[in-house]
mmCIF file of C-alpha atoms in Angstrom:
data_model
loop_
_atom_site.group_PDB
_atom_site.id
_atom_site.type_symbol
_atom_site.label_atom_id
_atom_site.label_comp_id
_atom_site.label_asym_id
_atom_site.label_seq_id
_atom_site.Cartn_x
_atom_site.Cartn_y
_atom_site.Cartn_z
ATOM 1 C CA UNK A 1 0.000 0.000 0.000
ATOM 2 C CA UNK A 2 1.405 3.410 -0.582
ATOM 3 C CA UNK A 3 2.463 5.651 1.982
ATOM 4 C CA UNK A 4 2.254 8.936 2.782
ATOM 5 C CA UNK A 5 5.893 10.549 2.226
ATOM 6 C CA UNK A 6 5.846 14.225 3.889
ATOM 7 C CA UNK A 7 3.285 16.374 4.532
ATOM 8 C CA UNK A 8 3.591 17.951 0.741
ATOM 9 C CA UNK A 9 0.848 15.507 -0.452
ATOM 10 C CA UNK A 10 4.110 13.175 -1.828
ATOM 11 C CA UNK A 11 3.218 9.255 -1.531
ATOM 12 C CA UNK A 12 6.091 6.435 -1.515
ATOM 13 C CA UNK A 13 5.254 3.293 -3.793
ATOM 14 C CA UNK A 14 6.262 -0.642 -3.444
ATOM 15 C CA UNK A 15 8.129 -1.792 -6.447
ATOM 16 C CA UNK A 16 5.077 -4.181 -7.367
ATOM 17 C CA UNK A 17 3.033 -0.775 -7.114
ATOM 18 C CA UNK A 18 5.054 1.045 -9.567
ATOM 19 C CA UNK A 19 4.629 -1.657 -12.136
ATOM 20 C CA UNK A 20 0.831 -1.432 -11.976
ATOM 21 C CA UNK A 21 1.362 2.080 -12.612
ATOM 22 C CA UNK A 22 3.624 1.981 -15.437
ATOM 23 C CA UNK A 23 1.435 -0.699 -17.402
ATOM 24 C CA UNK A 24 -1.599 1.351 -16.737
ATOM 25 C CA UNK A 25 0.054 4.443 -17.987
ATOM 26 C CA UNK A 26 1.539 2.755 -21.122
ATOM 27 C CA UNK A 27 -1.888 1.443 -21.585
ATOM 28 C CA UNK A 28 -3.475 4.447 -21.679
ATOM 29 C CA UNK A 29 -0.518 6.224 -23.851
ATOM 30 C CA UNK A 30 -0.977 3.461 -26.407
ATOM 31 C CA UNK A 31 -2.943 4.264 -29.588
ATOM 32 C CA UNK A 32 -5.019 0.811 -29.422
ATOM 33 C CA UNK A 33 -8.391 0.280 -27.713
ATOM 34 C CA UNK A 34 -7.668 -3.164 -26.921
ATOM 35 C CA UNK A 35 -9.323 -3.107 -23.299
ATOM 36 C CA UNK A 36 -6.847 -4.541 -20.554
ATOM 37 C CA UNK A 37 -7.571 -7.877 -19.059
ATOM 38 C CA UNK A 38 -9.251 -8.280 -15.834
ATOM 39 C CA UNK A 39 -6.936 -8.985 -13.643
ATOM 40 C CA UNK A 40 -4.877 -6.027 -14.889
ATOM 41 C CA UNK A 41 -8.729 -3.899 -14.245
ATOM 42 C CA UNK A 42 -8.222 -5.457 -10.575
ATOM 43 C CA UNK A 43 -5.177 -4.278 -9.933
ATOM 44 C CA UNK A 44 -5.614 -0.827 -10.616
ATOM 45 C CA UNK A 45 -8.618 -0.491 -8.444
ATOM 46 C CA UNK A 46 -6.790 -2.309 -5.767
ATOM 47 C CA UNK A 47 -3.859 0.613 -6.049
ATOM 48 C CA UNK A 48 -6.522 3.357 -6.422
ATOM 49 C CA UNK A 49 -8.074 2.538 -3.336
ATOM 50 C CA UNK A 50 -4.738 1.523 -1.304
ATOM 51 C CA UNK A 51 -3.940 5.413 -3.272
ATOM 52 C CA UNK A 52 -7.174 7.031 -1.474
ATOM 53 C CA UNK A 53 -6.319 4.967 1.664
ATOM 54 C CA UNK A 54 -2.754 7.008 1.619
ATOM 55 C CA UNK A 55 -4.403 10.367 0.743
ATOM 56 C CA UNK A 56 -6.791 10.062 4.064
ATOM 57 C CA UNK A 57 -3.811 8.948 5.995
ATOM 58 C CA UNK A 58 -1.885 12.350 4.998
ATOM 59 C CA UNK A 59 -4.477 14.166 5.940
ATOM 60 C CA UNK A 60 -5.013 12.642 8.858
ATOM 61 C CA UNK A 61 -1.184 13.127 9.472
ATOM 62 C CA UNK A 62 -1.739 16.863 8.888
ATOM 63 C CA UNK A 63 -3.828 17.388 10.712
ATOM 64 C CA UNK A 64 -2.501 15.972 13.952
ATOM 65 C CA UNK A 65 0.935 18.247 13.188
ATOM 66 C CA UNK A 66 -1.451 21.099 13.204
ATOM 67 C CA UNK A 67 -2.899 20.342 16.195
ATOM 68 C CA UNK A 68 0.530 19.463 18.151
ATOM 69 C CA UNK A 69 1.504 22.753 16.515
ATOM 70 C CA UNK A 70 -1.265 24.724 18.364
ATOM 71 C CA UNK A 71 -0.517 22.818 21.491
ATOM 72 C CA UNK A 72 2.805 23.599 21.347
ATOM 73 C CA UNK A 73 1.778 27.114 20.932
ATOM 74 C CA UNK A 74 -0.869 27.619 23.614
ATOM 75 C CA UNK A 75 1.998 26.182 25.870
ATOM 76 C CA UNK A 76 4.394 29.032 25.321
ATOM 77 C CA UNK A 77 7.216 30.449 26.482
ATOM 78 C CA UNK A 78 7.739 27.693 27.815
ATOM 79 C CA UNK A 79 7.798 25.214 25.120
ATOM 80 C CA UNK A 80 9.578 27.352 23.110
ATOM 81 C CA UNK A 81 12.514 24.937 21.018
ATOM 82 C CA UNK A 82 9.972 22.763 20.427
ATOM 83 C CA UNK A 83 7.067 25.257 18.682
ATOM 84 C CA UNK A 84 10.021 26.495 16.769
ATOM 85 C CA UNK A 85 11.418 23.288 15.525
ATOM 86 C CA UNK A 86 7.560 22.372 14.881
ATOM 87 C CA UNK A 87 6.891 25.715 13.714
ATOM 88 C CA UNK A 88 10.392 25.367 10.840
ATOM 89 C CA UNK A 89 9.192 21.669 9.915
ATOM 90 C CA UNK A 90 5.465 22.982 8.926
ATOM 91 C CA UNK A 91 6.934 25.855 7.402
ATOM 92 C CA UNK A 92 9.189 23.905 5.123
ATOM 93 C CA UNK A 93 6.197 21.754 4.494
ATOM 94 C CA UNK A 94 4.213 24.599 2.953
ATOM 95 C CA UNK A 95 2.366 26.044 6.066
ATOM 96 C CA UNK A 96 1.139 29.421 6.098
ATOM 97 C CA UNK A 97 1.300 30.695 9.512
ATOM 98 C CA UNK A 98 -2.018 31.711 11.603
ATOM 99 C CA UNK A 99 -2.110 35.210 13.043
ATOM 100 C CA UNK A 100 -1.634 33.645 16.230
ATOM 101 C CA UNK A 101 1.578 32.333 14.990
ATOM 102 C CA UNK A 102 3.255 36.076 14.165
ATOM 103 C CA UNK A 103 1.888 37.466 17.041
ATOM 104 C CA UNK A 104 3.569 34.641 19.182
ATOM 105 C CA UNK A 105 6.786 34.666 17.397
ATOM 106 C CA UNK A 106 6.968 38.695 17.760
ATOM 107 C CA UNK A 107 7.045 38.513 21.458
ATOM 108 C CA UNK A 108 9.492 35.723 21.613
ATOM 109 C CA UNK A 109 11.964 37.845 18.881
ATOM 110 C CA UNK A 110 14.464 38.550 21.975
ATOM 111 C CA UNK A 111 15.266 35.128 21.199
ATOM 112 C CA UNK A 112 17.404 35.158 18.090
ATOM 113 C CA UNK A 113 16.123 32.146 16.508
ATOM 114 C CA UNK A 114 12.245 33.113 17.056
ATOM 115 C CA UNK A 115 13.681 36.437 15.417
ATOM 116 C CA UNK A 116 15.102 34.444 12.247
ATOM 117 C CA UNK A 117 11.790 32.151 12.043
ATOM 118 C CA UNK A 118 9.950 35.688 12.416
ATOM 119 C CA UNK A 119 11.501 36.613 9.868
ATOM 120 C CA UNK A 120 10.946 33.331 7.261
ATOM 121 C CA UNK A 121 7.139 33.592 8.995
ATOM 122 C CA UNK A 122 6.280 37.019 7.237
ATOM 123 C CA UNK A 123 7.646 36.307 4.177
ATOM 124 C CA UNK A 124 5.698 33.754 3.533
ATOM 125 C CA UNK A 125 2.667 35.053 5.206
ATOM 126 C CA UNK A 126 3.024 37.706 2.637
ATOM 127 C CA UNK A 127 3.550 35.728 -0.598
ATOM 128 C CA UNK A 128 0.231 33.989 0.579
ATOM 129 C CA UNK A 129 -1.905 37.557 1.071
ATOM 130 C CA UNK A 130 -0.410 38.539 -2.219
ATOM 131 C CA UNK A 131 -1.042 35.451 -4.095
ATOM 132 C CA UNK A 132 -4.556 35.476 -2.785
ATOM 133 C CA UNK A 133 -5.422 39.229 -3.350
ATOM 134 C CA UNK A 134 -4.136 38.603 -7.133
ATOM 135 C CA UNK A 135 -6.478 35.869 -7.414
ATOM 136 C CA UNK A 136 -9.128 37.205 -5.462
ATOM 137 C CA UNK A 137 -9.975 33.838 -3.550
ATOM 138 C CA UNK A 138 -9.883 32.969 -0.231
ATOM 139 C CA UNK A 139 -7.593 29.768 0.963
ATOM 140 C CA UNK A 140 -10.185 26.622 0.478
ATOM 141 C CA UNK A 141 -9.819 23.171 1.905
ATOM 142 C CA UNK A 142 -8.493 20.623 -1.071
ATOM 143 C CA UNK A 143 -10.965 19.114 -3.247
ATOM 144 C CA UNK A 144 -11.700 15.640 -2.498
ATOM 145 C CA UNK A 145 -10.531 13.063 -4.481
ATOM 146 C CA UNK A 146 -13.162 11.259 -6.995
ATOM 147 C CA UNK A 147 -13.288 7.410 -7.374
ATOM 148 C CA UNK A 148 -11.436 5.634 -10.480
ATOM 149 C CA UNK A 149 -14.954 4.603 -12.232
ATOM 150 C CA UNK A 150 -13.316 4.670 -15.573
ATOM 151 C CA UNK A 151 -12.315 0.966 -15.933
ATOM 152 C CA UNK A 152 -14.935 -1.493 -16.361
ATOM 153 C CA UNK A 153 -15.641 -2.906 -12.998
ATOM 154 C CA UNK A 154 -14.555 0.243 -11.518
ATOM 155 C CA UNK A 155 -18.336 1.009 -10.597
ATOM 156 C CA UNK A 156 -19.199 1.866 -7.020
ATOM 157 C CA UNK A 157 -21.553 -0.722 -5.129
ATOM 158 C CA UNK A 158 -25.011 0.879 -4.663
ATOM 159 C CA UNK A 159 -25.475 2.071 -1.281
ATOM 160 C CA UNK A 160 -27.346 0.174 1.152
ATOM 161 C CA UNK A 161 -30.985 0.491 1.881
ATOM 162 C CA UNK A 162 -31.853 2.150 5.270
ATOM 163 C CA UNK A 163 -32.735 -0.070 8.037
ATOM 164 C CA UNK A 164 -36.317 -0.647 9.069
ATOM 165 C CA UNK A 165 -37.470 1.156 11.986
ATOM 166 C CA UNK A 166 -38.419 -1.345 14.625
ATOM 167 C CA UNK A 167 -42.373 -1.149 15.615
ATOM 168 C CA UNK A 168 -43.067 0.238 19.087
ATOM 169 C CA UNK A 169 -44.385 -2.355 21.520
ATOM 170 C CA UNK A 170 -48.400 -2.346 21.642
ATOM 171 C CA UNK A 171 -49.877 -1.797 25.273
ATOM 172 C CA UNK A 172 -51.740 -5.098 26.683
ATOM 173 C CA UNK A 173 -55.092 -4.987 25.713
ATOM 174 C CA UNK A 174 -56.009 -5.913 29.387
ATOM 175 C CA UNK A 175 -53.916 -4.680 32.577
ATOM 176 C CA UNK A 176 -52.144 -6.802 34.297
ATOM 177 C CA UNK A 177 -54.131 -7.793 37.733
ATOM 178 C CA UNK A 178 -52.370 -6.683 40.831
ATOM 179 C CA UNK A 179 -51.469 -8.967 43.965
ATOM 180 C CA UNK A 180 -54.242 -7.427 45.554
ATOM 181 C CA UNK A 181 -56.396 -8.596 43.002
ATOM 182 C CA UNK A 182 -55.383 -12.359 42.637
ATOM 183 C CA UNK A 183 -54.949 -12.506 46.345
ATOM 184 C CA UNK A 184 -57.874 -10.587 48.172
ATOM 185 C CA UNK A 185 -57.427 -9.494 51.427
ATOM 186 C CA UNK A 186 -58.744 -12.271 53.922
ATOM 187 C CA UNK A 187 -61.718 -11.203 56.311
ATOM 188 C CA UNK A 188 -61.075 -11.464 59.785
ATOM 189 C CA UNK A 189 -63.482 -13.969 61.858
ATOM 190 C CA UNK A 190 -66.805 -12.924 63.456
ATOM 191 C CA UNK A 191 -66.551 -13.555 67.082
ATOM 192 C CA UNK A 192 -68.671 -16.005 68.598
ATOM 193 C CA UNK A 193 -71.906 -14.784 69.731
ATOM 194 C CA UNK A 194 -72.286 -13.918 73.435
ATOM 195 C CA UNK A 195 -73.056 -16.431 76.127
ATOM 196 C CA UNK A 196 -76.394 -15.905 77.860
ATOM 197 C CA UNK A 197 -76.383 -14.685 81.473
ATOM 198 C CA UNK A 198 -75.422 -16.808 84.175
ATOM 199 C CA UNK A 199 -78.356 -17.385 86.263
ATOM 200 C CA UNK A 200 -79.052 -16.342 89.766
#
């Protein structure tokens, strides 16, 4: 399965992966229509989904740098060499620092290496505002990738139907009796009637 290589989007591929992508490529270079065989159509859905697979993973890689970043971050000063060693890495990677970022590494610039990362920080804070106010767009999230449908068998299973709601229980048509109706109380005994008097 490929793997995410950086956090530049790169992937790193198996040596049986690059062959499946070097005889799909030639097949689609070549002028002929013959259609490729199916175990050839397997094995390039198997390496576009191991390829999505990889995709999620770097963005699920990003993300947590990103959020170690902002840890790292909220902690300061005292986590200071390692939000700037995070904060070079990300930077390197493409990042274009937050707000929060500047304003953190302006009141650590007494330190001369926040000063120098300060320094990389706005310059590429302001290629980004440029590049943006030239194109007149705001930064967007990356478009997700689409499923290879293009092959025969490539097509998607159909999704699965809902499940049923279950039926609510129906009340008992008759109440259940209580003890005190299966077992009456029991009546306490009459006492025996009186003796007549003794006589004189």
């Amino acid at each position: 399965m490929p793997t995410p290589y950086g956090s530049r989007g790169g992937m790193a591929f198996s040596a049986a992966e690059l062959h499946v992508l070097r005889r799909s490529l030639a097949h689609a270079l070549q002028s002929s229509t013959a259609p490729l065989t199916a175990s050839e159509v397997q094995d390039c859905l198997r390496l576009a989904a191991s390829v999505d697979d990889a995709v999620l993973e770097a963005g699920r890689l990003r993300a947590f740098l990103l959020d170690d970043l902002a840890r790292y971050r909220g902690a300061l000063p005292g986590s200071l060499s390692g939000y700037l060693e995070l904060l070079q890495d990300a930077l390197a990677a493409g990042y274009e620092p937050l707000a929060d970022d500047l304003a953190a590494l302006r009141a650590l610039r007494a330190n001369p290496v926040a000063a120098a990362v300060l320094e990389r920080a706005q310059a590429v804070a302001g290629r980004s505002v440029r590049r943006r106010l030239a194109t007149g767009t705001a930064p967007a999230a990356p478009a997700p990738r689409t499923r290879l449908l293009a092959l025969a068998g490539g097509k998607e299973q159909p999704p699965s139907p809902p499940p049923k709601p279950v039926p609510a229980k129906e009340p008992p048509a008759r109440p259940v009796p209580t003890p005190g109706e299966v077992f009456p109380p029991r009546r306490k005994p009459t006492p025996p009637p009186a003796a007549g008097r003794a006589a004189v």
